[in-house]
CSV table of C-alpha atoms and ligand atoms in Angstrom, one decimal:
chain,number,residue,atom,x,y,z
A,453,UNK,CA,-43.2,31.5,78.5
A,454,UNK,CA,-45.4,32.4,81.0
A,455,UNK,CA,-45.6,35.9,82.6
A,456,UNK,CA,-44.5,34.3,85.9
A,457,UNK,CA,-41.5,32.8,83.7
A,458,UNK,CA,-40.5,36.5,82.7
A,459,UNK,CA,-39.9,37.3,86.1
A,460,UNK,CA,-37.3,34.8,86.9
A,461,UNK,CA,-33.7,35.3,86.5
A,462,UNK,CA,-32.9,31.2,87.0
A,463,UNK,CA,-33.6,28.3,88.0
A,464,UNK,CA,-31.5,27.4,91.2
A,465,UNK,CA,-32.8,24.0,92.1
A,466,UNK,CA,-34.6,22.1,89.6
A,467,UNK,CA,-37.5,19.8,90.4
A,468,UNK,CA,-35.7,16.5,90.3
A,469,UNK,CA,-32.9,17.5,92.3
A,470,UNK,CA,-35.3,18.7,95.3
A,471,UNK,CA,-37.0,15.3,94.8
A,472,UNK,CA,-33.7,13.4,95.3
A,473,UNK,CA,-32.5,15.3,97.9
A,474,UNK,CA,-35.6,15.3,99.9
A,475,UNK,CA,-35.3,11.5,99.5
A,476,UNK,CA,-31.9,11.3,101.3
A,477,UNK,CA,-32.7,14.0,104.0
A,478,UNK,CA,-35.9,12.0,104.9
A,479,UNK,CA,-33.6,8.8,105.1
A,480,UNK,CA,-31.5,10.6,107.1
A,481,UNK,CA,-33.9,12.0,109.5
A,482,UNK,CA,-35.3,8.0,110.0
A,483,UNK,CA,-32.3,6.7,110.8
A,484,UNK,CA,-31.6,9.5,113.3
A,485,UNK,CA,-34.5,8.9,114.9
A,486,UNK,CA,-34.7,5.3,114.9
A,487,UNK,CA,-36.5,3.7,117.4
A,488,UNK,CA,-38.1,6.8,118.9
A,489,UNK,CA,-41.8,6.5,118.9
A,490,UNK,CA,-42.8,9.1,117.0
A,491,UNK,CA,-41.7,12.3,115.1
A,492,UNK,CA,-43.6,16.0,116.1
A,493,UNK,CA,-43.3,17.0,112.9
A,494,UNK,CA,-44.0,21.4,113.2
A,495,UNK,CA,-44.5,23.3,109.7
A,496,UNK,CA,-44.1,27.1,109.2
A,497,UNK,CA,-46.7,28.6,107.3
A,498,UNK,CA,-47.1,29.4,104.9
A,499,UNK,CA,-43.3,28.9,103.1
A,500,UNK,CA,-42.9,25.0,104.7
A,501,UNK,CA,-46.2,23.6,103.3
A,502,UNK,CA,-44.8,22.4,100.0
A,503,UNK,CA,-41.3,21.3,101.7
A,504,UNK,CA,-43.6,19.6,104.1
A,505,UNK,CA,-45.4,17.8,102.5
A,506,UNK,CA,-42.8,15.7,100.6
A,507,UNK,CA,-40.6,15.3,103.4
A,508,UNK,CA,-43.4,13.6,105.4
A,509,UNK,CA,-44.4,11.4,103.1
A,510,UNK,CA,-40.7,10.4,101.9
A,511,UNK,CA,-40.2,9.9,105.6
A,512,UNK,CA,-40.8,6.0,107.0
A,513,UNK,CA,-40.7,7.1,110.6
A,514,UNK,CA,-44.2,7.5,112.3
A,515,UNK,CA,-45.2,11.1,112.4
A,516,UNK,CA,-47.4,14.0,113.0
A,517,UNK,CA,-48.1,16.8,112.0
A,518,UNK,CA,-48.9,20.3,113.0
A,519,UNK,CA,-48.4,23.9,111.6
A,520,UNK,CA,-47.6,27.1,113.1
A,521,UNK,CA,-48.0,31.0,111.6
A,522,UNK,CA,-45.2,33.4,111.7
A,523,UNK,CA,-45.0,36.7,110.6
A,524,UNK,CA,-41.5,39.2,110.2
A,525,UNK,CA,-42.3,42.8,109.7
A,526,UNK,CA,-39.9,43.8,107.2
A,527,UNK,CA,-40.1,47.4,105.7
A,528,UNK,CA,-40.6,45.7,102.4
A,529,UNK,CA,-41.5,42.2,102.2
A,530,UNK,CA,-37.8,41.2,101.4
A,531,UNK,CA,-36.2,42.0,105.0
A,532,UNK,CA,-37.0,40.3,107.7
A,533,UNK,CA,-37.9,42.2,111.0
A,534,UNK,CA,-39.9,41.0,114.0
A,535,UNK,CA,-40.7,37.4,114.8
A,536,UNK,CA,-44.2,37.3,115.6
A,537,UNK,CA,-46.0,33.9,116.0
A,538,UNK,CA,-49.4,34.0,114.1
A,539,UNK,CA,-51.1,31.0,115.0
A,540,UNK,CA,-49.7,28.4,117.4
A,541,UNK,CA,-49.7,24.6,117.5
A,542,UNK,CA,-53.1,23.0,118.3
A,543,UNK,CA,-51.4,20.8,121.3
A,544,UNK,CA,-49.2,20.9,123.7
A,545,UNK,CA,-45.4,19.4,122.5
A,546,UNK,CA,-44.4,17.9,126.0
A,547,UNK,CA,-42.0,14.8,125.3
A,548,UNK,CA,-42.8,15.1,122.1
A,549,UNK,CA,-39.6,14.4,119.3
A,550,UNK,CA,-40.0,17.9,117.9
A,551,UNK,CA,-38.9,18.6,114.4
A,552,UNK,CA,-39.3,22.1,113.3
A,553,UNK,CA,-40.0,21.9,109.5
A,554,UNK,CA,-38.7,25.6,108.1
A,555,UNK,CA,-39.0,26.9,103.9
A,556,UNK,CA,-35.6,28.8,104.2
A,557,UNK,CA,-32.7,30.2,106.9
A,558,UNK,CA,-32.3,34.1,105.8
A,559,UNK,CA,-31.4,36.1,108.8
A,560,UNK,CA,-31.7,33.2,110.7
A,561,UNK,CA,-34.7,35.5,113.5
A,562,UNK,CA,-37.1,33.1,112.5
A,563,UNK,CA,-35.4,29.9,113.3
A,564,UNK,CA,-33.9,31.4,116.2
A,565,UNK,CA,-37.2,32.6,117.5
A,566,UNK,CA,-38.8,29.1,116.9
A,567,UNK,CA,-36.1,27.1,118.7
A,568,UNK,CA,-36.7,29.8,121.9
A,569,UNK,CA,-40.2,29.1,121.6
A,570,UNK,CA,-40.1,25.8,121.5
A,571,UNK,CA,-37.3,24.9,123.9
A,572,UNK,CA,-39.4,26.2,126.8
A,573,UNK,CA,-42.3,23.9,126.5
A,574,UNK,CA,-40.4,21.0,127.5
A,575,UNK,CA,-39.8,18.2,124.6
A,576,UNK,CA,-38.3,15.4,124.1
A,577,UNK,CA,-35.9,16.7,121.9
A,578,UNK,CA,-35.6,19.5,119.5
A,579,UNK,CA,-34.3,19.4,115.9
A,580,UNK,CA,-34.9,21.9,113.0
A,581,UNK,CA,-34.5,20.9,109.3
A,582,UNK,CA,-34.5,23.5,106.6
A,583,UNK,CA,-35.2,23.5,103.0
A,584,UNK,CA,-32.5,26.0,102.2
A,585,UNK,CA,-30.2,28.7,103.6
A,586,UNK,CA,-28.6,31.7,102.1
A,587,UNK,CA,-25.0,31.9,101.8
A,588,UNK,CA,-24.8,35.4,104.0
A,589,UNK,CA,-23.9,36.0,107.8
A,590,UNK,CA,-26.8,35.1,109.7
A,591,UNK,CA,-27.2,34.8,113.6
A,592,UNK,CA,-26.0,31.6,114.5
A,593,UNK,CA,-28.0,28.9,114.8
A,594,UNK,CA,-28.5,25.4,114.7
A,595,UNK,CA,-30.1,23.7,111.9
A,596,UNK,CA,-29.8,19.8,112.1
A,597,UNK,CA,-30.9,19.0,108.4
A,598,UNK,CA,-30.2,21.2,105.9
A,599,UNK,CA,-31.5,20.5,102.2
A,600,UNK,CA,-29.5,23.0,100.0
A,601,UNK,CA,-27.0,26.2,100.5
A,602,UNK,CA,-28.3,28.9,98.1
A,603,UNK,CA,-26.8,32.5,97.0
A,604,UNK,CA,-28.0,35.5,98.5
A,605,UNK,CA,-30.2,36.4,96.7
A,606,UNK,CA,-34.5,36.2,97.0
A,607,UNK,CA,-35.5,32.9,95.6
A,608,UNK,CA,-39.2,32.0,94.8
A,609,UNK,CA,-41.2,28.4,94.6
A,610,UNK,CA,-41.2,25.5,96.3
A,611,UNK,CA,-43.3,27.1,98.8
A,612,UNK,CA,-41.3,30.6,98.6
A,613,UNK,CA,-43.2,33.4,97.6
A,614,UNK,CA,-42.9,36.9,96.6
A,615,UNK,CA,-45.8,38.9,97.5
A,616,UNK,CA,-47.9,35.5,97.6
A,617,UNK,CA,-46.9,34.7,94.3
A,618,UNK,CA,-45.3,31.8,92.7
A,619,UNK,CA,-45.2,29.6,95.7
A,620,UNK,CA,-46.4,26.5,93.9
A,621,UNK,CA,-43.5,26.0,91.0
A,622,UNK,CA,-42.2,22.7,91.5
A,623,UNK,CA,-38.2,24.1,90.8
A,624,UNK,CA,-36.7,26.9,92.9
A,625,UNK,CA,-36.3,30.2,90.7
A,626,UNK,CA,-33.9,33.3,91.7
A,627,UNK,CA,-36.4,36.8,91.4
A,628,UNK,CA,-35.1,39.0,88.8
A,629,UNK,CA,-33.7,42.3,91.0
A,630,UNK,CA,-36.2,44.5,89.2
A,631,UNK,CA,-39.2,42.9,90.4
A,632,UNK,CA,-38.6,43.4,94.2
A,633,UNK,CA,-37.0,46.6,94.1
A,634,UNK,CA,-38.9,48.7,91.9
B,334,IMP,P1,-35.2,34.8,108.6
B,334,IMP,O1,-34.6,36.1,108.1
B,334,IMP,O2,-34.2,33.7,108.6
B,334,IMP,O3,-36.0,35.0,109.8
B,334,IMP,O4,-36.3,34.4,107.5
B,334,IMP,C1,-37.5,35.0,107.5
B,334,IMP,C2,-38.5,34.4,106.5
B,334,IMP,O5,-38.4,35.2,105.4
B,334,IMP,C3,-38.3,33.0,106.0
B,334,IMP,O6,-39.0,32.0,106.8
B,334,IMP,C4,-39.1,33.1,104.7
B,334,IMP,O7,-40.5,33.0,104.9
B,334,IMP,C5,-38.8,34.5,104.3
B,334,IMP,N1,-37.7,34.6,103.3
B,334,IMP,C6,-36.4,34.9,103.4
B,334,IMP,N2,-35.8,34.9,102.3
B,334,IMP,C7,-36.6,34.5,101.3
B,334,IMP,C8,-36.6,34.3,99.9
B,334,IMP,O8,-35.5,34.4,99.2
B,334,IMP,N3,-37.7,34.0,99.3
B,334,IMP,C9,-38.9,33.8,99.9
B,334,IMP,N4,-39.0,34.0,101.3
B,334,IMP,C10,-37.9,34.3,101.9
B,335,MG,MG1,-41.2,31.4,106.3
């Protein structure tokens, strides 16, 4: 084992079954979209690069890409606070087909924040997809694809991090409760 391995209670979602259902949320998303031009396809650093990256190339509807930065002030890394956006997209979205590309629905601030944001700058449409959401009250809001429901609990990999660490696992792992709240 690893030492990274020692720190993991499970594994919630191993690597094949993220692959599959990636697969069938990208073939979802094309046939949704059929026949519109193109797909604005908006990352959230850093948690959606990993997410993002598969989807877009499992998905067989022309696309783009661009990333955004977000920060929530939490008193300790594992609460969410704040929405703060970071860094912003490089152009403007107008009449675009804008599809906000999210790691995980916690609180549900962030997604909330981003659909604010975004709904003022006049698009096309709007549509967020998510990787996965805890199974916990949350404000409520609308997210059009959803990969996986997960327990409440703080999950790492796949893009997820704790403290910047073990973001690139291929599986998702739940944190053992000692290591974020010692
Ligand atoms: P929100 O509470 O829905 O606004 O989520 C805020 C952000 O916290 C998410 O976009 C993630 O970056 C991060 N986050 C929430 N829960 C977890 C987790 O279990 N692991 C890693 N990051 C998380
Ligand atoms: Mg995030």
């Amino acid at each position: 084992m690893t030492d990274l391995q020692q720190e993991l209670a499970r594994v919630l979602l191993s690597e094949e079954e993220i692959q599959t259902r990636i697969k069938e949320m990208a073939a979802q998303i094309a046939t949704d979209y059929a026949g519109v031009e193109r797909i604005y396809m908006v990352g959230i650093l850093k948690g959606a690069f990993i997410f993002m990256a598969d989807l877009a190339r499992y998905l067989r509807t022309n696309h783009v890409v661009d990333f955004i930065a977000v920060s929530s002030y939490g008193r300790k890394g594992v609460e969410s606070g704040e929405v703060r956006l970071l860094m912003d997209l490089r152009e403007p979205i107008t009449d675009e087909h804008v599809l906000i590309v999210e790691d995980i629905v916690d609180s549900g601030k962030t997604i909330q924040y981003l659909n604010e944001t975004f709904s003022g700058r006049q698009p096309a449409s709007l549509k967020t997809v998510a990787f996965v959401q805890k199974e916990r009250e949350h404000i409520p809001v609308s997210v059009d694809y959803l990969g996986f429901t997960i327990p409440d609990v703080w999950v790492v990999g796949y893009g997820l991090d704790y403290a910047e660490r073990f973001r690139t696992l291929p599986y998702v792992a739940e944190l053992k409760k000692e290591v974020y709240t010692k």
